[in-house]
CSV table of C-alpha atoms and ligand atoms in Angstrom, one decimal:
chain,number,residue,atom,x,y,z
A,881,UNK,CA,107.2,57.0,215.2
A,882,UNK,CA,109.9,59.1,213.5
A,883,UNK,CA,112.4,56.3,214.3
A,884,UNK,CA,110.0,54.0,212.6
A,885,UNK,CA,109.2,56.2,209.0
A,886,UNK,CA,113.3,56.1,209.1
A,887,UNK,CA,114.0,53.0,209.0
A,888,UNK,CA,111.1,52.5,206.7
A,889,UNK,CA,112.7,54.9,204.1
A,890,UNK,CA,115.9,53.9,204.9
A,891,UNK,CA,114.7,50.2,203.8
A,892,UNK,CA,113.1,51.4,200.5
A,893,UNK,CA,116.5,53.3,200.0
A,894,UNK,CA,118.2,49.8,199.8
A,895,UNK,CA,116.2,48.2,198.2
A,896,UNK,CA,117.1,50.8,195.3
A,897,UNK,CA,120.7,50.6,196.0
A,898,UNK,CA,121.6,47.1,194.2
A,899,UNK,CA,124.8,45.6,196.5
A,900,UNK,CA,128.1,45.4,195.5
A,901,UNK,CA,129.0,42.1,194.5
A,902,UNK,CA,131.7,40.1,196.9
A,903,UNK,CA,134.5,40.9,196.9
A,904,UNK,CA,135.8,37.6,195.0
A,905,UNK,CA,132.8,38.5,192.1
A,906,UNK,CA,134.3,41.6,191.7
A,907,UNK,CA,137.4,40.6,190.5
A,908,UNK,CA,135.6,38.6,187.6
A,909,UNK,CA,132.6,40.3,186.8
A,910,UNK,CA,132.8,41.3,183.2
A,911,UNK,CA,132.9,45.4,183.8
A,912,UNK,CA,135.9,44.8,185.9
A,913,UNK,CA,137.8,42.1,184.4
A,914,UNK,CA,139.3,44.6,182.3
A,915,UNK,CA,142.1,44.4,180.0
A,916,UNK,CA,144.7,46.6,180.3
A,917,UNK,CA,146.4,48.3,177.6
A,918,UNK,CA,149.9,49.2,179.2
A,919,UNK,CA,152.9,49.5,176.9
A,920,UNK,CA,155.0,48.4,179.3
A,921,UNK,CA,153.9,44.7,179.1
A,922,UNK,CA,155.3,42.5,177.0
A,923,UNK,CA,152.4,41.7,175.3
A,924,UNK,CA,150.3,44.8,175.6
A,925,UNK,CA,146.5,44.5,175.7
A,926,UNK,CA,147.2,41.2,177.0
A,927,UNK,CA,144.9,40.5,179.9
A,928,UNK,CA,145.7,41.4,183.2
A,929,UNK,CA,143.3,39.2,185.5
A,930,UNK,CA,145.1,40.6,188.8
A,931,UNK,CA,144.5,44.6,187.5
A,932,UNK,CA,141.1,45.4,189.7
A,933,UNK,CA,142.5,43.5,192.8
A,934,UNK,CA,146.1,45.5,192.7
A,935,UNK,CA,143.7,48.6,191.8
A,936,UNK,CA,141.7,47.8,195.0
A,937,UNK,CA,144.9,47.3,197.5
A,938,UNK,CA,146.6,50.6,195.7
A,939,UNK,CA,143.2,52.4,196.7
A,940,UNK,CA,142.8,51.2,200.2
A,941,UNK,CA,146.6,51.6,200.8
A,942,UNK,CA,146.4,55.3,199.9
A,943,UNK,CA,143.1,55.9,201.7
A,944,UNK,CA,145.0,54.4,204.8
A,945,UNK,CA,147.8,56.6,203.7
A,946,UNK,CA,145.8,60.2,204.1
A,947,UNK,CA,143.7,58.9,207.0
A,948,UNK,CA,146.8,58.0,209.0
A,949,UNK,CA,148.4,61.6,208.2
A,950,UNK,CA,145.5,63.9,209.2
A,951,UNK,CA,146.4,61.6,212.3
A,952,UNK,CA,142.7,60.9,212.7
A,953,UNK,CA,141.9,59.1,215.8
A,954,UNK,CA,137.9,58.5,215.0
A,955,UNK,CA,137.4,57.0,211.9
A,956,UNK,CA,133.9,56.8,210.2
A,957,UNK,CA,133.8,54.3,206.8
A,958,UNK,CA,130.8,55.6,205.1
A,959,UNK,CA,129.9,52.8,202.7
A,960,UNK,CA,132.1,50.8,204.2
A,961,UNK,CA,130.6,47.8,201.6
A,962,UNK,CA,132.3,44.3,203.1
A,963,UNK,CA,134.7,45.6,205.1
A,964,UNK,CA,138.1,46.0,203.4
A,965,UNK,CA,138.8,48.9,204.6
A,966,UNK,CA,137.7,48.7,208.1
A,967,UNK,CA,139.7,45.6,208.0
A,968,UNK,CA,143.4,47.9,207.7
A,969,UNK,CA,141.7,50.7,210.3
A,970,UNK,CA,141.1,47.5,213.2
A,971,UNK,CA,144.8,46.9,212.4
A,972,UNK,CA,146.0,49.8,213.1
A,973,UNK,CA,146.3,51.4,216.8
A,974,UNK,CA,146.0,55.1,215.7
A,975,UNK,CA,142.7,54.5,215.8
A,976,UNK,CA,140.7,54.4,218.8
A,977,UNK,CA,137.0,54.7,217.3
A,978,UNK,CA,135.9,53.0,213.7
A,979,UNK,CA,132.6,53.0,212.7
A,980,UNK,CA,131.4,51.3,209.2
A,981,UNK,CA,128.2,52.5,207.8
A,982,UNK,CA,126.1,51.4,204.6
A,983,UNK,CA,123.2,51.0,203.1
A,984,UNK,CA,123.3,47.5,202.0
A,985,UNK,CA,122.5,44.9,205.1
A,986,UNK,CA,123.7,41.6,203.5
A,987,UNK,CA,127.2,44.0,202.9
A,988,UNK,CA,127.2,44.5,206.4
A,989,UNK,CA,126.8,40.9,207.4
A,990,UNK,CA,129.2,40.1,205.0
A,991,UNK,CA,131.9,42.7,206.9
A,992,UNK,CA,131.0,41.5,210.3
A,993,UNK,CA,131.9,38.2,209.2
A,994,UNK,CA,135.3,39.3,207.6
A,995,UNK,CA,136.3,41.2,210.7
A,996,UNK,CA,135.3,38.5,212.7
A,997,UNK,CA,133.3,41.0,215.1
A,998,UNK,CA,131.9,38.0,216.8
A,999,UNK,CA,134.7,37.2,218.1
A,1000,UNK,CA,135.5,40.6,219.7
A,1001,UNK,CA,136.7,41.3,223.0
A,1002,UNK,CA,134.9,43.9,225.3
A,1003,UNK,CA,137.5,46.6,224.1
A,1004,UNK,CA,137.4,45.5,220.3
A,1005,UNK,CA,133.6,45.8,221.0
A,1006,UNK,CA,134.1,49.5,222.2
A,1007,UNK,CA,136.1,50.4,219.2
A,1008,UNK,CA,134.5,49.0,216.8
A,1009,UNK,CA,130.7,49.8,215.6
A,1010,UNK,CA,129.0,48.3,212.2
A,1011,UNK,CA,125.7,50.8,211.3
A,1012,UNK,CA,123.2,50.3,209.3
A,1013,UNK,CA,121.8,53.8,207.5
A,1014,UNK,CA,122.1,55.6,204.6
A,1015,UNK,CA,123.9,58.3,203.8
A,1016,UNK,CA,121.4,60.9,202.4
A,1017,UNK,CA,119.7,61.2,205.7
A,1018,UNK,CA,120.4,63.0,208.5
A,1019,UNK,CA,122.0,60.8,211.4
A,1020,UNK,CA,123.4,61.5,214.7
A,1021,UNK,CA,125.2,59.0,214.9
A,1022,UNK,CA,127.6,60.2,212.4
A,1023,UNK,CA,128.8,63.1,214.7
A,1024,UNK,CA,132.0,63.6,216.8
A,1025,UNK,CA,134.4,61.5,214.1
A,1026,UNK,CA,137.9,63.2,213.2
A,1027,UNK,CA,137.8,61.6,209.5
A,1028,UNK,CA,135.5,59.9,207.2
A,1029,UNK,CA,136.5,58.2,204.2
A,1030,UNK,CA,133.9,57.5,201.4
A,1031,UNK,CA,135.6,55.3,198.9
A,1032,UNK,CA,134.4,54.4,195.6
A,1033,UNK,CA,130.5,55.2,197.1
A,1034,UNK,CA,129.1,58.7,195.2
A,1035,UNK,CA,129.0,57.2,191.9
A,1036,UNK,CA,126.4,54.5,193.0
A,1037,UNK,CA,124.1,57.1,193.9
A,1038,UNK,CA,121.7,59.0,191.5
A,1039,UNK,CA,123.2,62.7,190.6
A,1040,UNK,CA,120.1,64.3,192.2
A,1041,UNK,CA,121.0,62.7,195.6
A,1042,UNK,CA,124.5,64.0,195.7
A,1043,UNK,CA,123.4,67.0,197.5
A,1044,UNK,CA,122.2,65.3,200.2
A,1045,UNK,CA,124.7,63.5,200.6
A,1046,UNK,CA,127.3,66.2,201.1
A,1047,UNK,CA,124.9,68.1,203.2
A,1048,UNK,CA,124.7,64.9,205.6
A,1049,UNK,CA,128.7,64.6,205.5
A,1050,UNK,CA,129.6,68.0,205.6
A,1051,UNK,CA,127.6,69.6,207.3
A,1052,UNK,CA,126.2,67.1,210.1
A,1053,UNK,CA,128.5,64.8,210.2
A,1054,UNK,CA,131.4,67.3,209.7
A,1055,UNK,CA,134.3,65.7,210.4
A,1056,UNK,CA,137.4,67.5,210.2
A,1057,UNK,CA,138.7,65.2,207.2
A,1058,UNK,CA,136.7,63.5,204.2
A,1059,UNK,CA,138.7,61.5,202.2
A,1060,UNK,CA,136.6,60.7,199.1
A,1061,UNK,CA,137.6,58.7,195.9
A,1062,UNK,CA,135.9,57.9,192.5
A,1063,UNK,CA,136.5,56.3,189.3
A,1064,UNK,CA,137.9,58.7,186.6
A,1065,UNK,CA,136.2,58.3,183.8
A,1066,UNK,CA,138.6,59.2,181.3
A,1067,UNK,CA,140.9,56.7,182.2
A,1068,UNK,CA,138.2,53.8,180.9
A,1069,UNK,CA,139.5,53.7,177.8
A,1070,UNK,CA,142.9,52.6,178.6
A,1071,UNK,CA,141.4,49.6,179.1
A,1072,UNK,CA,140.1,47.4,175.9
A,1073,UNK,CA,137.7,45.0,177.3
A,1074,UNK,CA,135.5,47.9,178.5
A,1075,UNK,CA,133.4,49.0,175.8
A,1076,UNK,CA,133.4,53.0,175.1
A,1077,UNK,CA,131.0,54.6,177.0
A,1078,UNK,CA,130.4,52.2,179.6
A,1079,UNK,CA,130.3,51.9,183.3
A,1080,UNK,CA,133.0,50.3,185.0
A,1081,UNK,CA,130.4,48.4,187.1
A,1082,UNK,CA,126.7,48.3,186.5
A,1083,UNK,CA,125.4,49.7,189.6
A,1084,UNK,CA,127.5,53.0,188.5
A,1085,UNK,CA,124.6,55.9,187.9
A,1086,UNK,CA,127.6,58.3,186.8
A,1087,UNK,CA,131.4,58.6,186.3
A,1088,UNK,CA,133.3,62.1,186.3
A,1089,UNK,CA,136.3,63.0,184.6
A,1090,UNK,CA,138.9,64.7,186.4
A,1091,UNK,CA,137.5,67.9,185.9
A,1092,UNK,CA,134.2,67.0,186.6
A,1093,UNK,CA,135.2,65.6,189.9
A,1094,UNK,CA,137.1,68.8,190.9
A,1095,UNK,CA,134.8,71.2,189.9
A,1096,UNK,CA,131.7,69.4,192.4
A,1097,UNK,CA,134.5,69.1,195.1
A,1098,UNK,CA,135.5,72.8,195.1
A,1099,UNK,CA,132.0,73.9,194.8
A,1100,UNK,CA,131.4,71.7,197.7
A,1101,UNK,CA,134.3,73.0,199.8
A,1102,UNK,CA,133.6,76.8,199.3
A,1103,UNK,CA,129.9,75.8,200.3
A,1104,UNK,CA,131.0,74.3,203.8
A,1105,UNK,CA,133.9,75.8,204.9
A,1106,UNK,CA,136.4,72.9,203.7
A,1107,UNK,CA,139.7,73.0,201.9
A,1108,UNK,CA,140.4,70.2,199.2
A,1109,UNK,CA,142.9,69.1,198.0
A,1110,UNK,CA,143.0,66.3,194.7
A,1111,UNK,CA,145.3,63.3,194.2
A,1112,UNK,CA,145.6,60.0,191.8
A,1113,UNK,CA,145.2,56.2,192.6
A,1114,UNK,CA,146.8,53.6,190.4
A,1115,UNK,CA,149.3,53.6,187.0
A,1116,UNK,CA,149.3,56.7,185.3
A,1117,UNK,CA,148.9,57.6,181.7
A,1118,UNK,CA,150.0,61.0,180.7
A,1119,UNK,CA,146.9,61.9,179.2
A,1120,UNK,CA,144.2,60.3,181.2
A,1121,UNK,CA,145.5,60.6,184.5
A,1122,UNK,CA,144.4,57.3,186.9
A,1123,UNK,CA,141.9,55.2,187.1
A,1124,UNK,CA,140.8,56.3,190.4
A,1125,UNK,CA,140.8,59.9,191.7
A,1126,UNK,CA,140.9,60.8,195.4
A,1127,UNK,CA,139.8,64.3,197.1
A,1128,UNK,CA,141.2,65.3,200.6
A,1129,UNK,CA,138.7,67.9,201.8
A,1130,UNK,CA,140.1,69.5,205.1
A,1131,UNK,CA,138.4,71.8,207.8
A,1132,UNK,CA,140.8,73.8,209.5
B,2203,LIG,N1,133.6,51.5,200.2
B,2203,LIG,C1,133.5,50.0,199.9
B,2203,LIG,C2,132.3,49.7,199.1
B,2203,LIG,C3,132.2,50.4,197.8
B,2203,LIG,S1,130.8,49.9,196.8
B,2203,LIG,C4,134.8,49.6,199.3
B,2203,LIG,O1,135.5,50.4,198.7
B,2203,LIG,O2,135.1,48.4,199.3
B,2203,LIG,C5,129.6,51.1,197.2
B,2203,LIG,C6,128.9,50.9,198.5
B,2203,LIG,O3,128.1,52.0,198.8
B,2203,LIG,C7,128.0,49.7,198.6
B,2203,LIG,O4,128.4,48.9,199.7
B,2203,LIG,C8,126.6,50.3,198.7
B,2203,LIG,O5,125.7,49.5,199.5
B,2203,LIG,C9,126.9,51.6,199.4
B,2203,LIG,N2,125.9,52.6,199.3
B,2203,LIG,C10,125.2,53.0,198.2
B,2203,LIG,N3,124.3,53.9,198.5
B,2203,LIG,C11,124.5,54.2,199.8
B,2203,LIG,C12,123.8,55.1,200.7
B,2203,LIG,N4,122.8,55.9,200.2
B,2203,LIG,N5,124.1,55.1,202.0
B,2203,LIG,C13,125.1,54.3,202.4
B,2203,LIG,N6,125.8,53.4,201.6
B,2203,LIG,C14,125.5,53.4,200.3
């Protein structure tokens, strides 16, 4: 019964939780075809069609980066959307266990279909898991993992849930490494094409500045026992920092 009433809420959950467009929609759906003002560039505000794919292999790179130097051998991707991600861990032999987890079923399809799970062998089968859950409620099957990255997730979820969230990651969950990222906000206005005070991508409920960001993370790290440390994604502009920012949290 109480397996049942889960899936139930977890169902209603998604339905709440629009999807993040393919991949390929992404890269021209008008909040992130953005035009970037760079003074670099010849002709400066000119658009830059390839900025939100470069921004999106920067990101996954450096999550990579931080997951493969905590030298994590179990590796949860917690909104794993389509699969990018999970794409670079199944490439890499460091890891040994990789689990990909989000609310969003069709998402899920979609990733299983990109890392051509079908076609897994016995061990691939072992190593790799796809879950479908959500993040704001308490699941076993989250326990036991080294790392967990959360990339570019916490902003589609309404303010009030946040709690939730970090209770499920850090404190059931718990694995010895989060790495977590999230647009910075002040960054938007670097770019033109996006309209002051708006989103980068509709399903967005918030955006934080830098300071904002860092001053949830360190509450969250004194309240369970973590150590966090911040970093930048992408070009940087003196002033606004980058347009994504990325939180280490560490339990030692
Ligand atoms: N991490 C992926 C996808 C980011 S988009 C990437 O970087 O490519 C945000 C993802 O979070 C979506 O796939 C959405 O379905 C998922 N999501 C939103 N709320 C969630 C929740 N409560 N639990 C699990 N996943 C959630």
């Amino acid at each position: 019964m109480v397996r049942s009433a889960l899936e139930r809420l977890i169902e209603a959950d998604a339905s709440n939780e629009p999807d993040e467009p393919p991949l390929a929609d992404v890269a021209n759906s008008s909040a992130q075809d953005l035009t970037y003002r760079d003074d670099n560039k010849e002709t400066p505000g000119a658009p830059d069609p390839e900025l939100p794919a470069r921004l999106n292999t920067q990101r996954y790179a450096a999550v990579l980066e931080e997951l493969v130097a905590c030298g994590a051998k179990s590796v949860l991707d917690l909104g794993c959307g389509e699969g990018r991600l999970l794409r670079d861990l199944v490439k890499n032999s460091q890891f040994e266990r990789i689990v990909g987890m989000d609310v969003s079923y069709k998402s899920l399809e979609i990733a299983r279909k990109r890392l051509r799970f079908d076609a897994f062998d016995e061990r691939q089968r072992a190593r790799v898991d796809l879950l479908h859950g959500s993040l704001i409620y308490k699941d076993r099957r989250l326990q036991g993992f080294d790392a967990a990255a959360v990339v570019e997730v916490i902003e589609h979820l309404e303010p009030n849930r946040l709690e939730s969230l970090a209770k499920v990651l850090f404190t059931q969950a718990c694995p010895k490494h989060v790495v977590l990222t999230t647009p910075n906000k002040e960054y938007n206005s670097v770019w033109e094409s996006l309209p002051a005070g708006q989103f980068r991508h509709a399903d967005h409920r918030f955006e934080w500045t830098r300071a904002e960001f860092q001053a949830w993370g360190n509450r969250i790290a004194a309240l369970y026992g973590y150590r966090v440390e911040y970093k930048g994604i992408g070009s940087e502009d003196p002033d606004r920092g980058t347009p994504t920012q990325l939180g280490v949290f560490h339990r030692d």
